[in-house]
Short mmCIF file of C-alpha atoms and ligand atoms in Angstrom, two decimals:
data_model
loop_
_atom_site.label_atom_id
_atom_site.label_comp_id
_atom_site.label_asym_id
_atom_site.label_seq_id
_atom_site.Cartn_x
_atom_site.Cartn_y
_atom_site.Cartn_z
CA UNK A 21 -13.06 -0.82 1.00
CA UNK A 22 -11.21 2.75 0.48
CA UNK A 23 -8.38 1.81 -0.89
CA UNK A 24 -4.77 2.69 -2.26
CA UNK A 25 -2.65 0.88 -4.66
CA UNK A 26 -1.78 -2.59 -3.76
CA UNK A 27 2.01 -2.70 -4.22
CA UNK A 28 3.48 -5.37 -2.09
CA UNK A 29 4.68 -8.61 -4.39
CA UNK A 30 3.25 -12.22 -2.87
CA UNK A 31 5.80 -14.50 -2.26
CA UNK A 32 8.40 -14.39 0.57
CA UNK A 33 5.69 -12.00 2.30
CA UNK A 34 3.09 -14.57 2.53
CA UNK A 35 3.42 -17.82 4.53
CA UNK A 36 1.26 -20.83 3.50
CA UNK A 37 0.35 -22.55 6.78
CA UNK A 38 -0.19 -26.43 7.21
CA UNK A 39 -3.77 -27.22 8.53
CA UNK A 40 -4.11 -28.12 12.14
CA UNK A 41 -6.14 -31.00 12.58
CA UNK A 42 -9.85 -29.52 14.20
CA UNK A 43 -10.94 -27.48 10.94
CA UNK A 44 -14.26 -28.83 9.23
CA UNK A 45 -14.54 -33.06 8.92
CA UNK A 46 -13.76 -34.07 5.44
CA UNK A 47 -17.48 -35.27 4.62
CA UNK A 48 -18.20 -32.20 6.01
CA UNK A 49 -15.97 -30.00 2.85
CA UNK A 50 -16.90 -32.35 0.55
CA UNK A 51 -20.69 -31.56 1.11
CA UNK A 52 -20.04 -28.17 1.73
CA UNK A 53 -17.77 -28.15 -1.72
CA UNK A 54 -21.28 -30.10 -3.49
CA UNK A 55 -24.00 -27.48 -2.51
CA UNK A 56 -21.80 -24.49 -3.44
CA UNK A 57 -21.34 -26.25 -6.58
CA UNK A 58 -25.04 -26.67 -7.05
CA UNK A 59 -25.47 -23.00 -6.62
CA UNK A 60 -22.39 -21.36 -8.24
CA UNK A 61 -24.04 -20.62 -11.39
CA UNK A 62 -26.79 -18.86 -9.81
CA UNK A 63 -24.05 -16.86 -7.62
CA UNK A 64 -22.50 -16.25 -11.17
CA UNK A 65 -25.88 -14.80 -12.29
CA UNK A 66 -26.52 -12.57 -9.18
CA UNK A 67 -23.55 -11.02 -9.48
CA UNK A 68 -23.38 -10.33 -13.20
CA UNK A 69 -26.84 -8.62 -13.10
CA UNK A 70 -26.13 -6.79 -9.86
CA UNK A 71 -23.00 -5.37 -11.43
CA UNK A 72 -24.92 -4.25 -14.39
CA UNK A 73 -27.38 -2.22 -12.29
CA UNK A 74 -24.64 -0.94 -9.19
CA UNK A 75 -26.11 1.46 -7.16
CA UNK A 76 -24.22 4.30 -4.91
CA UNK A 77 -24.06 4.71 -1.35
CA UNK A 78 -27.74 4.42 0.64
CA UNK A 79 -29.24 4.08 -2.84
CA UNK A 80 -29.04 0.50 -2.94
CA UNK A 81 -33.29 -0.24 -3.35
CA UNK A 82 -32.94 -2.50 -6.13
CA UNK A 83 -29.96 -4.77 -4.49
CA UNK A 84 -31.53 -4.80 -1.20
CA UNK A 85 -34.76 -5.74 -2.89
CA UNK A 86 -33.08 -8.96 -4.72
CA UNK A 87 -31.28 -9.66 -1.84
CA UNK A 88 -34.25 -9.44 0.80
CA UNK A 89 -36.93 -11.39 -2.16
CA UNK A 90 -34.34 -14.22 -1.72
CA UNK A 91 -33.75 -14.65 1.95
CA UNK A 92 -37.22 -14.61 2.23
CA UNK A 93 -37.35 -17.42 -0.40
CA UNK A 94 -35.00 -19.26 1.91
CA UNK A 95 -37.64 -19.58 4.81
CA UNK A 96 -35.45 -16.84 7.17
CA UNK A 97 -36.45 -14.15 9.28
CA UNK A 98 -35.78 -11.02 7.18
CA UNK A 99 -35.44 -6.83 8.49
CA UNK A 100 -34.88 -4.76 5.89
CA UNK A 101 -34.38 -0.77 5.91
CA UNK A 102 -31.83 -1.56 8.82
CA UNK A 103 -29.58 1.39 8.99
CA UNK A 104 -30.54 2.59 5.61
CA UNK A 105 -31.08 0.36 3.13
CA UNK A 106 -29.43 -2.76 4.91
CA UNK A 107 -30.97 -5.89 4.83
CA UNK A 108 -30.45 -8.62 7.57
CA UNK A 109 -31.46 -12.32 7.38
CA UNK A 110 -31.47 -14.74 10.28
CA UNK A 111 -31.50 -18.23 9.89
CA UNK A 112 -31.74 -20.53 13.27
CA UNK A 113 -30.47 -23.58 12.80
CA UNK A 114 -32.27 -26.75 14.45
CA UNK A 115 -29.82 -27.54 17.28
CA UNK A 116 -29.38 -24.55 19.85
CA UNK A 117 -26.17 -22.82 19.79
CA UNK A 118 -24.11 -19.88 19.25
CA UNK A 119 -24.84 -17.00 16.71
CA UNK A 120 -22.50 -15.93 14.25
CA UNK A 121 -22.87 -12.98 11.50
CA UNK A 122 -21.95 -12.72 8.30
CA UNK A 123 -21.10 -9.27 6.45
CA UNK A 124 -21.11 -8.63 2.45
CA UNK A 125 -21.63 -4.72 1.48
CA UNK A 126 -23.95 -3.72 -1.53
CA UNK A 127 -22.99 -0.13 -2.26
CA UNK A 128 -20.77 0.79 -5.49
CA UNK A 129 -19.10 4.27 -6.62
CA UNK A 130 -18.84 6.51 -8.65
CA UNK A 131 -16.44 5.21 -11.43
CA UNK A 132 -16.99 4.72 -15.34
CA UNK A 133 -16.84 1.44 -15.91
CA UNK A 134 -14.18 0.61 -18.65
CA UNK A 135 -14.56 -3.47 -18.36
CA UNK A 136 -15.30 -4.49 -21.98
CA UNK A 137 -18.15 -7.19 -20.23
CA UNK A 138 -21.69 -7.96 -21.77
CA UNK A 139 -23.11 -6.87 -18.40
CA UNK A 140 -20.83 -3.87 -18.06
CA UNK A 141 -22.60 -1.10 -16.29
CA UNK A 142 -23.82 1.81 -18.14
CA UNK A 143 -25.75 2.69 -14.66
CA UNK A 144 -26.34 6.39 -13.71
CA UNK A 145 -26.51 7.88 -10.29
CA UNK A 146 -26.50 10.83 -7.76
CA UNK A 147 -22.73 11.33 -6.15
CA UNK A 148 -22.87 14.85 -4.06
CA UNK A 149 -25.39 16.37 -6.02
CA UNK A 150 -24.22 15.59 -9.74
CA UNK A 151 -25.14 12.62 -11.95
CA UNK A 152 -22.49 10.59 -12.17
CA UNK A 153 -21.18 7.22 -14.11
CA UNK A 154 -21.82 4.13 -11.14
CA UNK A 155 -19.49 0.79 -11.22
CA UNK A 156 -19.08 -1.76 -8.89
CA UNK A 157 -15.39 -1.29 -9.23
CA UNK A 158 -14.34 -2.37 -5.54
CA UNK A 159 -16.37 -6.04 -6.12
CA UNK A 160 -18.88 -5.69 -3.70
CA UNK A 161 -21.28 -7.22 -6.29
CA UNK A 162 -19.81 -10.07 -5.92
CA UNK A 163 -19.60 -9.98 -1.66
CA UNK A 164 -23.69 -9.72 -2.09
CA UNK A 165 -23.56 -12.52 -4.48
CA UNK A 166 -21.08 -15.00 -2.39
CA UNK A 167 -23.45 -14.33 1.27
CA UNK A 168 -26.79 -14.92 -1.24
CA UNK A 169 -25.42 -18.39 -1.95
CA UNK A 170 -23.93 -19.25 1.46
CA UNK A 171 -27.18 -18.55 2.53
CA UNK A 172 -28.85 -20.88 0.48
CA UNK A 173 -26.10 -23.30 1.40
CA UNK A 174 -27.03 -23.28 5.39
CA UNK A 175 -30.78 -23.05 4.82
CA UNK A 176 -30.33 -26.37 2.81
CA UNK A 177 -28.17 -27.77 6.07
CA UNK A 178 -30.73 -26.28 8.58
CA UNK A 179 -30.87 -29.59 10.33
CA UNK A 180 -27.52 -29.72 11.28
CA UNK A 181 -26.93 -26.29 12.34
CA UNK A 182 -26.05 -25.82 15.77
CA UNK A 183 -27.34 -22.26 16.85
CA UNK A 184 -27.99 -18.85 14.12
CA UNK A 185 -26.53 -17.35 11.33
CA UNK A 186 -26.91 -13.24 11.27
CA UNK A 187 -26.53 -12.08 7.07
CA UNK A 188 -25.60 -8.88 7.06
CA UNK A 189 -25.74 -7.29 3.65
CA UNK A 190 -24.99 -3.55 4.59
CA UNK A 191 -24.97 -0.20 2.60
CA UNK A 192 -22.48 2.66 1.97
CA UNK A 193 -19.68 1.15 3.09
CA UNK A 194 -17.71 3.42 0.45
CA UNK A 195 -18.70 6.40 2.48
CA UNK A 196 -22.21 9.01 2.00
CA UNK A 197 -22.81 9.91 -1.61
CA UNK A 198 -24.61 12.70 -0.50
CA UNK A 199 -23.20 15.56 1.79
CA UNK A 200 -24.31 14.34 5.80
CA UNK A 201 -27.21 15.81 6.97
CA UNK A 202 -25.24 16.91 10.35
CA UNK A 203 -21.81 16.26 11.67
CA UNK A 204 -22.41 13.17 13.49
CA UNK A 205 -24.68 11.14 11.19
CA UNK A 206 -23.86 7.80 11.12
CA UNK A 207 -24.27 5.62 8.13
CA UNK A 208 -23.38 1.53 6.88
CA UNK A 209 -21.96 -0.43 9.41
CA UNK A 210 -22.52 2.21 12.12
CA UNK A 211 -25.98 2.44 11.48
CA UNK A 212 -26.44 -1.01 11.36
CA UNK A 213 -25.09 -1.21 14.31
CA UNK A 214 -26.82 1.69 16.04
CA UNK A 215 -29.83 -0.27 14.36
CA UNK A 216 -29.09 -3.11 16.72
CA UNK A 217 -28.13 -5.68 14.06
CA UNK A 218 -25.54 -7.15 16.48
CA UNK A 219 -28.27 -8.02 19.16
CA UNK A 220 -31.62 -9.65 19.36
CA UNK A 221 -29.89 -12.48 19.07
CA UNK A 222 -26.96 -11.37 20.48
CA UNK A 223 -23.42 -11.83 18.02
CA UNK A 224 -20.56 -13.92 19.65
CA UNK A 225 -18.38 -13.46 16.39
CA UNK A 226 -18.69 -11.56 13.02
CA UNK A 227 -16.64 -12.40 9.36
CA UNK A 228 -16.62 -10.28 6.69
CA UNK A 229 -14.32 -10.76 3.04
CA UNK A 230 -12.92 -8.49 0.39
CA UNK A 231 -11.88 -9.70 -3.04
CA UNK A 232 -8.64 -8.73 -3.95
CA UNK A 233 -6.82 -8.43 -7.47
CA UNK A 234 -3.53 -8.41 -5.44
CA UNK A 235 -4.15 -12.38 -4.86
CA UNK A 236 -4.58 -15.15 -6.91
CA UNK A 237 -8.20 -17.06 -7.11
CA UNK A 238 -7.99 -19.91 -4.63
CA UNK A 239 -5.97 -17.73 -1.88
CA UNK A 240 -7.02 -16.14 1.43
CA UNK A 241 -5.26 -13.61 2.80
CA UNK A 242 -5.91 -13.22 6.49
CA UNK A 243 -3.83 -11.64 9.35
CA UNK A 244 -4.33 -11.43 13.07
CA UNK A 245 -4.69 -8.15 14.49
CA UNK A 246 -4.73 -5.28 12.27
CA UNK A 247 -5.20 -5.66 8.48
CA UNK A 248 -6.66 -2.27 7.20
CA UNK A 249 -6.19 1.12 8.74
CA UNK A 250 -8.34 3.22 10.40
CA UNK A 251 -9.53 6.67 7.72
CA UNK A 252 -9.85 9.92 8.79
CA UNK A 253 -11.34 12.59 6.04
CA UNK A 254 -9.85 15.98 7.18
CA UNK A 255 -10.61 19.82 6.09
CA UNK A 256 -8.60 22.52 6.63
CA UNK A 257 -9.25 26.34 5.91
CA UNK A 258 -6.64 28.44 5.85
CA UNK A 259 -7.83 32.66 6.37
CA UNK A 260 -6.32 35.43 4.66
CA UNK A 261 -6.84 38.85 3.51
CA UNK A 262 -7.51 39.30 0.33
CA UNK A 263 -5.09 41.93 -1.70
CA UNK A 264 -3.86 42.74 -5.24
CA UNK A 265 -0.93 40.19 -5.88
CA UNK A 266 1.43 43.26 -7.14
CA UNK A 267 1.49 44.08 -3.29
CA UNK A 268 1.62 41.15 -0.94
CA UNK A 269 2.29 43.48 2.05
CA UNK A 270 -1.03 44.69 2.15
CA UNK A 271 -2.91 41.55 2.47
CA UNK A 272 -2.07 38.14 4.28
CA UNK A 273 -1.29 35.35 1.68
CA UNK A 274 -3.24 31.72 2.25
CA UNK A 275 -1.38 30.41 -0.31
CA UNK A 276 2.01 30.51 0.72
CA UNK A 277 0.50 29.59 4.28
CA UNK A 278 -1.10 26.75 2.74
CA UNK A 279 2.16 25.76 1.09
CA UNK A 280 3.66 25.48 4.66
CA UNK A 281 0.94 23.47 6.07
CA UNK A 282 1.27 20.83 3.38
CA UNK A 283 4.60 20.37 4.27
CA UNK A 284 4.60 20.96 7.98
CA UNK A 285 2.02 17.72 8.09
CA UNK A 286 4.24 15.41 6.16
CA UNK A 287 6.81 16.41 8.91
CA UNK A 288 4.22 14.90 11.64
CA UNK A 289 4.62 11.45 10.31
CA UNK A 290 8.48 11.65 8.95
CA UNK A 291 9.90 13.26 12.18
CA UNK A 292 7.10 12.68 15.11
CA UNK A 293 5.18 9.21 14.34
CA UNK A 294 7.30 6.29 15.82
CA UNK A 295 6.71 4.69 12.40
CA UNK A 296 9.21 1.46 13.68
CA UNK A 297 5.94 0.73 15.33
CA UNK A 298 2.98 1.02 13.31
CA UNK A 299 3.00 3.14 9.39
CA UNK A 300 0.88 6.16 9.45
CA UNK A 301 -0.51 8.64 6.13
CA UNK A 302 -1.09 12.12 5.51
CA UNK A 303 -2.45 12.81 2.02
CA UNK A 304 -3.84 15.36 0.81
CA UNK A 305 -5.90 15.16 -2.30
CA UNK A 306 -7.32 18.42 -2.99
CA UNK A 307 -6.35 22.15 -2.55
CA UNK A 308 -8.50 25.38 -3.45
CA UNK A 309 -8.00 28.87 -3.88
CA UNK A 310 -7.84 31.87 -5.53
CA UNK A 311 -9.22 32.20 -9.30
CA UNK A 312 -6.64 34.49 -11.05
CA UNK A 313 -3.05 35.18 -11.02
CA UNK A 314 -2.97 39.41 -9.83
CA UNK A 315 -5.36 38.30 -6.93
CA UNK A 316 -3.90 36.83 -3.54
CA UNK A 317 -7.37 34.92 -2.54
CA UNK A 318 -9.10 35.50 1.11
CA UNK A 319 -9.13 31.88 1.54
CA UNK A 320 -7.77 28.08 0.59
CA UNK A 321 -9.30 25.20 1.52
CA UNK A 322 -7.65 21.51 1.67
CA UNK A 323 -9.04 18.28 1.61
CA UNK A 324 -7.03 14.84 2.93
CA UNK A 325 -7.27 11.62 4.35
CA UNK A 326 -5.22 9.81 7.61
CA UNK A 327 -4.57 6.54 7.98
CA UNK A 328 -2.86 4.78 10.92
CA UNK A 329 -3.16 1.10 12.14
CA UNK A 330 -3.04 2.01 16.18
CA UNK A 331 -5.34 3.80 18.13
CA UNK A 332 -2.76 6.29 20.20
CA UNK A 333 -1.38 6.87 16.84
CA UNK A 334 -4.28 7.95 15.00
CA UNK A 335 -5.19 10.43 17.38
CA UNK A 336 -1.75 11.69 18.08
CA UNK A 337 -1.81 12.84 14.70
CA UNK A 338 -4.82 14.15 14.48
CA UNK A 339 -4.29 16.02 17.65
CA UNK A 340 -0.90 16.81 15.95
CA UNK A 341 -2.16 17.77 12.55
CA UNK A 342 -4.11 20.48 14.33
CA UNK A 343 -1.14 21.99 16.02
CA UNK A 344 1.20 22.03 12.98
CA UNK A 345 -1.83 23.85 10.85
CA UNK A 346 -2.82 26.36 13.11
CA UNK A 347 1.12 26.75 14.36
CA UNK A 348 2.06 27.69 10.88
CA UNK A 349 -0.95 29.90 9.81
CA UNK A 350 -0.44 31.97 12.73
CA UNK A 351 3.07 32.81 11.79
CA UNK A 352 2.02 34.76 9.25
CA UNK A 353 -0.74 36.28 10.60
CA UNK A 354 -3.17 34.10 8.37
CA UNK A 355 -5.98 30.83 10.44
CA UNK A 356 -5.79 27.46 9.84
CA UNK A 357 -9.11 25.73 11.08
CA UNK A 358 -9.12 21.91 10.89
CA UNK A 359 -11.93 19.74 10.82
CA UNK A 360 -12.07 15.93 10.67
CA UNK A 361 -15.35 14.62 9.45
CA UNK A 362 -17.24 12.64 11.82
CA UNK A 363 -17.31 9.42 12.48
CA UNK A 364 -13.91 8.17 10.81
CA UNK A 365 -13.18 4.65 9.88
CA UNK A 366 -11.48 3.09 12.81
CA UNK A 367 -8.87 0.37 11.89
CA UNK A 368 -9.74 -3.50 11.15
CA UNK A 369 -8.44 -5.49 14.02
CA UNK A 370 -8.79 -8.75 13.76
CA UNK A 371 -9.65 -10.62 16.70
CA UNK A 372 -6.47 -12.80 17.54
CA UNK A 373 -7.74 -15.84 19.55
CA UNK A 374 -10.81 -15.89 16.91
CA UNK A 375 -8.01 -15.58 13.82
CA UNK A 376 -6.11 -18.27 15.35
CA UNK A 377 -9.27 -20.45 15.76
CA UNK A 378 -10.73 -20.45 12.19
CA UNK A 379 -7.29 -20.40 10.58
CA UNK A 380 -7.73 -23.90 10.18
CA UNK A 381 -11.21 -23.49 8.38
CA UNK A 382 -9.30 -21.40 5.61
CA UNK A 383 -6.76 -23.85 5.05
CA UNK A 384 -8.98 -26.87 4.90
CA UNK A 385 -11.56 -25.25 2.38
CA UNK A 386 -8.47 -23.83 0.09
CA UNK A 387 -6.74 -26.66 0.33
CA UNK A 388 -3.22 -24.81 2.12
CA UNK A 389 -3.74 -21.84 0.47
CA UNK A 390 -4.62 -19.15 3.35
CA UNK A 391 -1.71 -16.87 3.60
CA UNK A 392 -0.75 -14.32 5.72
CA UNK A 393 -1.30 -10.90 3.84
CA UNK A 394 0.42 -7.59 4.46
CA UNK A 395 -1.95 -4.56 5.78
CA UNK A 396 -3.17 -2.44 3.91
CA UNK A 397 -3.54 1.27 4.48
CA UNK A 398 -7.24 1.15 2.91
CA UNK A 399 -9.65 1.01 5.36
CA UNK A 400 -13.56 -0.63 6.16
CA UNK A 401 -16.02 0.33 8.69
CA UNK A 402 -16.35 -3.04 9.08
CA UNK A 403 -14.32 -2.35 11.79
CA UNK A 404 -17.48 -1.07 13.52
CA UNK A 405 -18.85 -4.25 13.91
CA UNK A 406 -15.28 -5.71 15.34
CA UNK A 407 -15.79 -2.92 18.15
CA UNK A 408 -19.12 -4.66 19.19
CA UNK A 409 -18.16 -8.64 18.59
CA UNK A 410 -15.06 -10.54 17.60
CA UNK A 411 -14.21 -10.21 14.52
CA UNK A 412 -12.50 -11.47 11.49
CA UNK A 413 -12.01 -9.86 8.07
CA UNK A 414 -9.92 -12.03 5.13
CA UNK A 415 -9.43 -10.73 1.48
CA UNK A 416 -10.16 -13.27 -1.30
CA UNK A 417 -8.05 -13.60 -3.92
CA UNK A 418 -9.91 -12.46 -7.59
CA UNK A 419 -7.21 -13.16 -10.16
CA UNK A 420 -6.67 -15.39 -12.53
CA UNK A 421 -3.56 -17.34 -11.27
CA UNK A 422 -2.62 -17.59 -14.53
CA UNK A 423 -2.34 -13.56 -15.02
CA UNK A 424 0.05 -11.06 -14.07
CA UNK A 425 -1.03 -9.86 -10.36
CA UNK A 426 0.82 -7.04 -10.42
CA UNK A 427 -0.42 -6.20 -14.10
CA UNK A 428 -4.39 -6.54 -12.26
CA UNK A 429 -6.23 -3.47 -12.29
CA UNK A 430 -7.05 -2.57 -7.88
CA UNK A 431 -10.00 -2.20 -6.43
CA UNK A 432 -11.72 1.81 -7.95
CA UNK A 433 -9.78 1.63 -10.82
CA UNK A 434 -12.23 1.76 -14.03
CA UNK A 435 -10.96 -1.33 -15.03
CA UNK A 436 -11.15 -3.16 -11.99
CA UNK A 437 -12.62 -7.30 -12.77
CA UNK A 438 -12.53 -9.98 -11.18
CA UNK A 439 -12.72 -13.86 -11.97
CA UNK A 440 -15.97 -15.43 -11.20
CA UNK A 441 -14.49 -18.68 -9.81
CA UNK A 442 -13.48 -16.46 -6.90
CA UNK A 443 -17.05 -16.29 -5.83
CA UNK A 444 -17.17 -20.13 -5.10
CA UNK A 445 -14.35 -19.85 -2.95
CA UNK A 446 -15.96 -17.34 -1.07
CA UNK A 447 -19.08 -19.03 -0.54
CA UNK A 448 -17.14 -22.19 0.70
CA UNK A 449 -15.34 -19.94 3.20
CA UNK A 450 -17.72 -18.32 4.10
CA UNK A 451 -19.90 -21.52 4.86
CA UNK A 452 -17.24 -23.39 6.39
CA UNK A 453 -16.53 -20.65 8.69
CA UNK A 454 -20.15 -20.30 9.89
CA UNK A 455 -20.02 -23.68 10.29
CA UNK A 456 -17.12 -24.42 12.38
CA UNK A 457 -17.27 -21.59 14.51
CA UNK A 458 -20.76 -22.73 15.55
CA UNK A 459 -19.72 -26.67 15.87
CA UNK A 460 -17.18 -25.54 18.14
CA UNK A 461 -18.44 -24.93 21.67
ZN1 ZN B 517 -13.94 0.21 -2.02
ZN1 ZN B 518 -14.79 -2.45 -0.84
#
């Protein structure tokens, strides 16, 4: 997940919901509750030794190799290389039935790992060229993990599946971590996708989870519609003319152009977005130019992300963004070209009748404690996989209930951790959902 800093409180902004009455037969949990037991130290041991060898973007050989060893192990039908390095299991249950997929991403970044943990990563890697410190520091170590067990859970209840269970386990979700080989190349869920891991058997509905320090262990947070934004990575290069800074008149100045543009787009979304309707972002995280203080520079280049929640929205902006920059460089005689790097994340929508459906599940397997979370302006190409199938994305809580949430380190932050007895929680939702959704006709 790209993500921001979590700063919304829980509390009044999260409503625990009473379970309706179809969500999974009590024998049912408690069995369910019993075989991720049996497994949850294993889980516990996938996940420590995958975070202690994370791997970036499209580089994950050594995950995908533990991953596809096991499924195999588990008697299913296993593709690997699919879209990359993604690995997909399927597992056909003995009655005939519906198929359902479930999504867990491998791929970790490019963060120094400041976790005092036995298996704390002192892993290596490539990132754009340059060797770089590599942490799991958004917990996708422990997505891997949770989908490893829940598939050992549903090979081991085989005989009373109804219909197929797709594991996903898909790379670079974080984005490439080496510069595109053209404009348009698509990688994680996109190439998955383009891969044709949503057909042959054909999805009917797709779940996916993110732990969260923002929630305590033994919460869901789910939401029907949208949950994460869409993300749009955006250049723009703003053309001068180089001149001696004593006489500004006889050059044109990027700088001060650029100066204008950074304001002009925070304009777009304080004066033009109808943000009553739906938030929108424009950040910018990076600005070059110039390399002394007598020389006005020929050029500046900025680098920034967008993130919106609607459709019409995002590309209003974007549309927008390219109006205000060009508008504004003109003026003085300077260019503004903007690029936005394709394909950006769209937003996570949750499907609503599907939300509405399983709601139920994640009550009955937390025991009440599925509550409706805020979006978040991060964003997940899971959302590529929502565009295909209906689709539901939930965050799972990794804190300690005992700690301070709002003292918990996010998701990228070099000190990002979770607790472990998140990942059985997981791995019972994830189950349970699989389950129900393919008991139901
Ligand atoms: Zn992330
Ligand atoms: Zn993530």
């Amino acid at each position: 997940m790209k993500l921001t800093t979590l700063a919304f409180a829980l509390g009044s902004c999260l409503l625990a919901m009473t379970a309706p009455a179809q969500a999974v037969e009590a024998p049912l949990l408690a069995d369910i509750q019993t075989r991720v037991a049996a497994v949850e130290g294993r889980m516990i041991a996938w996940r420590r030794d995958i975070h202690q060898h994370p791997e970036l973007s499209n580089q994950e050989h050594r995950t995908a190799k533990l991953v596809a060893d096991h499924l195999r192990k588990l008697g299913l039908e296993v593709k690997t290389g699919v879209g990359g390095t993604g690995v997909v299991g399927l597992l056909k249950g003995d009655l005939p039935g519906k198929v359902v997929a479930l999504r867990a991403d491998m791929d970790a970044l490019p963060v120094k790992e400041l976790v005092d943990l036995p298996f704390a990563s002192k892993a290596k890697g490539k990132h754009m060229g340059k060797e770089v410190d590599v942490m799991h520091a958004c917990g996708h170590d422990g997505h891997t993990a949770i989908l490893m067990a829940t598939a050992e859970v549903l090979a081991g209840m085989k005989s009373q599946l109804r219909g197929s269970v797709k594991f996903i386990f898909q790379p670079a979700e974080e984005g490439p971590s080496e510069a595109p080989h053209s404009e348009d190349e698509h990688i994680g869920a996109l190439a998955m996708v383009d891969a044709g891991v949503l057909e042959n058997p054909k999805v009917d509905a797709v779940f996916g989870l993110h732990l969260i320090p923002a929630f305590p262990v033994g919460t869901i947070g789910y939401r029907s519609g949208a949950i994460l934004a869409s993300g749009d990575t955006f250049t723009v290069k703003v053309s001068g003319k180089q001149t001696h800074g004593g006489f500004p008149w006889n050059g044109i100045d990027p700088i001060v152009s650029t100066a204008q543009i950074v304001m002009g787009l925070q304009t777009i979304v304080s004066r033009q977005m109808n943000i009553s309707k739906e938030p929108v972002v424009v950040s910018i995280g990076s600005i070059h130019g110039g390399n002394r203080e007598n020389i006005i520079p020929e050029s500046v280049e900025l680098l920034g992300t967008v993130r919106a929640f609607d459709d019409r929205m995002r590309d209003d902006t974007l549309a927008r963004m390219r109006t205000t920059a060009e508008s504004i460089a003109q003026a003085s005689g300077a260019k503004a070209e903007v690029k936005f790097l394709k394909p950006g994340y769209s937003a996570t929508v949750n499907d609503e009748s599907l939300t509405a459906r399983m709601l139920p599940t994640l009550q009955q397997v937390t025991g009440g404690k599925a509550v409706v979370s805020p979006k978040l302006s991060a964003s997940e190409d899971f959302s590529e996989f929502q565009k295909k199938a209906p689709g539901m994305f939930f965050f799972l809580g990794s804190t300690d209930p005992k700690r301070d949430l709002k003292a918990a380190a996010p998701n990228h932050s070099p000190k990002f951790e979770i607790d472990e007895a998140s990942l059985a929680v997981g791995a019972r939702a994830m189950t349970a959902l699989a389950l129900d959704y393919l008991a139901q006709p």
